[in-house]
PDB file of C-alpha atoms in Angstrom:
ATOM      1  CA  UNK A  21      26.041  -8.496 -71.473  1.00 69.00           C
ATOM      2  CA  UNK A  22      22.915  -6.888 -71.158  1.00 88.00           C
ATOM      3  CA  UNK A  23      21.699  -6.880 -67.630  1.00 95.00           C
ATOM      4  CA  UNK A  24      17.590  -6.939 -66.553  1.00 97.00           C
ATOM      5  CA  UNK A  25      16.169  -5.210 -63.473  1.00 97.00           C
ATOM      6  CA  UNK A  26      13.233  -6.296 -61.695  1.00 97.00           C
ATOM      7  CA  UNK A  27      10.701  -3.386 -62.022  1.00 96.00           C
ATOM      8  CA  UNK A  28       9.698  -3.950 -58.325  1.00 96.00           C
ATOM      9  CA  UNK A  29      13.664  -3.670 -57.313  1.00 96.00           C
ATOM     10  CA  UNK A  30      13.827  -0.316 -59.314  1.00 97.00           C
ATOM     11  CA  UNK A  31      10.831   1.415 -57.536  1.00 96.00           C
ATOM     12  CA  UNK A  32      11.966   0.613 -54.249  1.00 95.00           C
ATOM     13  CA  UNK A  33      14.659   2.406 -55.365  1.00 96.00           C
ATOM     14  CA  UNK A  34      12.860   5.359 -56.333  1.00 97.00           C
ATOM     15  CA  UNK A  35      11.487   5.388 -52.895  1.00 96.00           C
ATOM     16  CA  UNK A  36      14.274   4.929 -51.701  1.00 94.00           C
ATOM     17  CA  UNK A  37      15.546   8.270 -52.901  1.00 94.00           C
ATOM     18  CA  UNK A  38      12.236   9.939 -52.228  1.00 96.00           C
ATOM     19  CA  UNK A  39      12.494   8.965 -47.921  1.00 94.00           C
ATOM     20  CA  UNK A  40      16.222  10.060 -47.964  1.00 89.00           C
ATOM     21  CA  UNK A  41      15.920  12.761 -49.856  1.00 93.00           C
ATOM     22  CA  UNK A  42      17.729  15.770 -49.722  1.00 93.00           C
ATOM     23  CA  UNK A  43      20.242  13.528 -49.184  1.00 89.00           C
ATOM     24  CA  UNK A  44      21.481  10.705 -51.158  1.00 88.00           C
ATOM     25  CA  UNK A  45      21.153   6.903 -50.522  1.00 88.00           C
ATOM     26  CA  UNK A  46      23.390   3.895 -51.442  1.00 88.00           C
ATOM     27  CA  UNK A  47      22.820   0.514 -52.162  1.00 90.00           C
ATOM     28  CA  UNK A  48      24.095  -2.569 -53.684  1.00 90.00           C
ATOM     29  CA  UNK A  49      22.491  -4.387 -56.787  1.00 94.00           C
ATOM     30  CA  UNK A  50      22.055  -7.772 -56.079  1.00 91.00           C
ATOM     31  CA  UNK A  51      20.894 -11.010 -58.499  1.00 91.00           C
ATOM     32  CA  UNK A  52      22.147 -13.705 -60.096  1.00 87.00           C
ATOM     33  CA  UNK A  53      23.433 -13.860 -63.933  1.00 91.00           C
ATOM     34  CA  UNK A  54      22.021 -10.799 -65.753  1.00 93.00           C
ATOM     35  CA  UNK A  55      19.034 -10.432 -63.487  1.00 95.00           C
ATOM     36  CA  UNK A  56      19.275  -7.949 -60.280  1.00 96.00           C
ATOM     37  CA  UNK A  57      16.152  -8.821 -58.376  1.00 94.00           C
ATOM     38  CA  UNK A  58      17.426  -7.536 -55.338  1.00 92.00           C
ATOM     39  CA  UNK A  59      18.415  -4.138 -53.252  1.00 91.00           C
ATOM     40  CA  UNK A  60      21.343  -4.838 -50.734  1.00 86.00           C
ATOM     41  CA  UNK A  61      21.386  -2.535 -48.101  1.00 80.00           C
ATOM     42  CA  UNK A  62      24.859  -1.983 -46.455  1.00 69.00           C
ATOM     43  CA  UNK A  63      25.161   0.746 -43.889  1.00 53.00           C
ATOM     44  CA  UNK A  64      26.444   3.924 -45.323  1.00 53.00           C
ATOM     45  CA  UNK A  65      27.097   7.311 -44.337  1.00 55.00           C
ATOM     46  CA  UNK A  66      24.859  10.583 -46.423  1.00 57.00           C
ATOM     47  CA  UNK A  67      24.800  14.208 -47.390  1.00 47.00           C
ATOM     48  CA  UNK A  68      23.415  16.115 -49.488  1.00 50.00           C
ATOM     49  CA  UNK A  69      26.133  15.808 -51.897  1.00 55.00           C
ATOM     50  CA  UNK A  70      27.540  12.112 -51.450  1.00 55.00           C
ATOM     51  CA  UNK A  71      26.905   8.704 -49.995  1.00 57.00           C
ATOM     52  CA  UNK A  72      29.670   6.322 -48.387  1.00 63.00           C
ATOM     53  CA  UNK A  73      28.819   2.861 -48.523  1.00 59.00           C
ATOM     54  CA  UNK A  74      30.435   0.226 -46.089  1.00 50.00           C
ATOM     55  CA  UNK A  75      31.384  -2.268 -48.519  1.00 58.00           C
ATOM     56  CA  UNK A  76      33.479  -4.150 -44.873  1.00 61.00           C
ATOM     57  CA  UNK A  77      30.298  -4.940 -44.032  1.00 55.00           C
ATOM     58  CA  UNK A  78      29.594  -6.891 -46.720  1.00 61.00           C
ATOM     59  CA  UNK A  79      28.736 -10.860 -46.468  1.00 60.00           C
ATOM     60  CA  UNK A  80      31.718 -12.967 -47.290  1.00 64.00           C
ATOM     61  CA  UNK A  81      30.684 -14.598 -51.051  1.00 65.00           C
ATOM     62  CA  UNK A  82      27.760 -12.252 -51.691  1.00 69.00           C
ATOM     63  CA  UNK A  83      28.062 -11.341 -55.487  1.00 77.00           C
ATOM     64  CA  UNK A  84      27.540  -7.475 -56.296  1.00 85.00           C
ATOM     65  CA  UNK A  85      25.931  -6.655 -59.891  1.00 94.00           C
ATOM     66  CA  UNK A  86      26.374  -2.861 -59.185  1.00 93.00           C
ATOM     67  CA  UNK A  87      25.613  -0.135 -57.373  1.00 93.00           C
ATOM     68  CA  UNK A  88      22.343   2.258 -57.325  1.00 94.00           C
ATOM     69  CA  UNK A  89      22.345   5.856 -55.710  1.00 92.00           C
ATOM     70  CA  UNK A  90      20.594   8.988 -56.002  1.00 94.00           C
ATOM     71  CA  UNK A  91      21.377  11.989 -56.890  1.00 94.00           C
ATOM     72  CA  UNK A  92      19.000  14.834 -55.208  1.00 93.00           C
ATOM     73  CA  UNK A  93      18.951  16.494 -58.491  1.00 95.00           C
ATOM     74  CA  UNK A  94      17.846  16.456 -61.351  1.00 97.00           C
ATOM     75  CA  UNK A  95      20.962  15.612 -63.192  1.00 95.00           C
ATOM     76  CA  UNK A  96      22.205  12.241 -62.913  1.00 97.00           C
ATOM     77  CA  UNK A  97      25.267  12.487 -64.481  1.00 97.00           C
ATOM     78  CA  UNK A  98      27.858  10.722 -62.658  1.00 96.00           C
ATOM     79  CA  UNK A  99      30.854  12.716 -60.836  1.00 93.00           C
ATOM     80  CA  UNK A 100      34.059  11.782 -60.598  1.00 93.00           C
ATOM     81  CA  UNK A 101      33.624   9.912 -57.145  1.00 90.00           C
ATOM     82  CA  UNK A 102      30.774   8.106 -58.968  1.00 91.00           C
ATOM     83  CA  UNK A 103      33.391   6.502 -61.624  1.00 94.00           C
ATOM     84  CA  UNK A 104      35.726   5.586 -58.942  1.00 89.00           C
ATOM     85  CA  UNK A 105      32.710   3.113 -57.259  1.00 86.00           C
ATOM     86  CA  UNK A 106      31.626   2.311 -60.447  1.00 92.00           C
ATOM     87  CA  UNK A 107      35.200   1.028 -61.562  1.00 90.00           C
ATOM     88  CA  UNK A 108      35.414  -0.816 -57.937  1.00 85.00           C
ATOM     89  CA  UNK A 109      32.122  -2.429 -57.164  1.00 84.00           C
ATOM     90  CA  UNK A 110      30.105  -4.329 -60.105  1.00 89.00           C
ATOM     91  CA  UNK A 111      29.575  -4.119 -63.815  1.00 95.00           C
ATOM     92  CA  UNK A 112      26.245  -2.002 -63.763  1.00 97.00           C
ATOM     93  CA  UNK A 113      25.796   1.236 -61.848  1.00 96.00           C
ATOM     94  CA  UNK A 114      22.242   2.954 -61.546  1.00 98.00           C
ATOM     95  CA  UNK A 115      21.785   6.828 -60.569  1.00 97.00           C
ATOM     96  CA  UNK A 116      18.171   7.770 -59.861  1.00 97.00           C
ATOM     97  CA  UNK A 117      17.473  11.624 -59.870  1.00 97.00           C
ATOM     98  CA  UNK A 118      15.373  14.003 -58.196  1.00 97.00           C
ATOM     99  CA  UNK A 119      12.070  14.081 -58.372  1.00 97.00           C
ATOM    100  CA  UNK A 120      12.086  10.386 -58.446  1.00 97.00           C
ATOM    101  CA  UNK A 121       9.825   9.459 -61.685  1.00 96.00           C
ATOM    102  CA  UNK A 122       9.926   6.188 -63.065  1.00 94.00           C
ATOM    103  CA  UNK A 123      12.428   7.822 -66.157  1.00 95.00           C
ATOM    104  CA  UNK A 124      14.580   9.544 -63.806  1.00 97.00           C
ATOM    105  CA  UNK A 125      17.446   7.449 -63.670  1.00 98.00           C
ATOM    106  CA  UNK A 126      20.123   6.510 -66.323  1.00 98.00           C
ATOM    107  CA  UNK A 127      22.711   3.331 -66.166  1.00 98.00           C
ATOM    108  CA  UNK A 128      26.399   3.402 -66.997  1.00 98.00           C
ATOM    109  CA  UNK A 129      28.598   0.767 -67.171  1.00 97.00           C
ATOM    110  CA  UNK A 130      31.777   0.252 -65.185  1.00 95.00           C
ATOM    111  CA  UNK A 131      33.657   3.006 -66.863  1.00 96.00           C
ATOM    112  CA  UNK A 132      30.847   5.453 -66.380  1.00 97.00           C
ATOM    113  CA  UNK A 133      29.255   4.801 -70.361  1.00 97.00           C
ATOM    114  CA  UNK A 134      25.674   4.997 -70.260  1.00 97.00           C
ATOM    115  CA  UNK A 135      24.691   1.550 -70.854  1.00 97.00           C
ATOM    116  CA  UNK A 136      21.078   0.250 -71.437  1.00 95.00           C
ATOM    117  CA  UNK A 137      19.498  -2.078 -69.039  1.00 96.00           C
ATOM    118  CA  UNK A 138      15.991  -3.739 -69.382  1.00 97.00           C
ATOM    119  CA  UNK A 139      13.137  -3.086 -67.002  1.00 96.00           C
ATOM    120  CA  UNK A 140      11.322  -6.137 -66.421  1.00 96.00           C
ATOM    121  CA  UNK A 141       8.466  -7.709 -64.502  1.00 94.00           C
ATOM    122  CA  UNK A 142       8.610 -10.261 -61.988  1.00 83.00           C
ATOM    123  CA  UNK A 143       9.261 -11.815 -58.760  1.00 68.00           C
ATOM    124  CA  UNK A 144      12.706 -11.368 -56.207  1.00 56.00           C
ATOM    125  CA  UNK A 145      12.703 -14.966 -56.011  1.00 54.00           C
ATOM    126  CA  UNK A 146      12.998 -15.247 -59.887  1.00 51.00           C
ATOM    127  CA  UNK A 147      16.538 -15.862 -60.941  1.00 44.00           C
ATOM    128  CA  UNK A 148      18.446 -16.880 -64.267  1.00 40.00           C
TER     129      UNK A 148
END
């Protein structure tokens, strides 16, 4: 399965990472079939070297894609508590690294492989 990303979703991401930054922010990928058009915002707890997401507070039936977090370095590598929420939440996990840029983020799949995932253009409401 090759999953799409709305290029609007990923930039808020970036920014995302830029406001919280040096700490690291958390959030939920969101969509519907292949397509994440959304960010879901959960509340979550954040250092400089982690981010704990409240999955309890999640909304009974919501469907999770994946995960997206930052990394406030340049390496965006996942660590070992990385590959434990990636093999618990989702089939697509995002990690967006300092400074931010539109190519400074890599995708993995549930057991931390990089995986490719296709930027594309569009609207939130679109859905497949």
């Amino acid at each position: 399965m090759t999953f799409k990303i709305l290029r609007g979703v990923l930039k808020m991401a970036l920014e995302a990472a830029k406001d919280m930054h040096p700490h690291e922010f958390v959030a939920l990928l969101g969509g519907k079939g292949e397509l994440i058009n959304e960010l879901v915002f959960l509340p979550f707890q954040s250092g400089s070297v982690s981010a704990i997401i409240h999955m309890d507070m999640l909304p009974i039936g919501m469907r999770v894609l994946g995960t997206i977090h930052s990394h406030p370095s340049p390496n965006a590598t996942p660590s070992q508590e990385d590959l434990q929420m990636f093999a618990r939440f989702g089939k697509v996990h995002i990690i967006v690294a300092y400074p931010y840029g539109e190519d400074d983020w890599k995708c993995y799949d549930r057991s931390g492989q990089p995986t490719e995932i296709e930027v594309v253009e569009g609207s939130s409401e679109e859905r497949f």
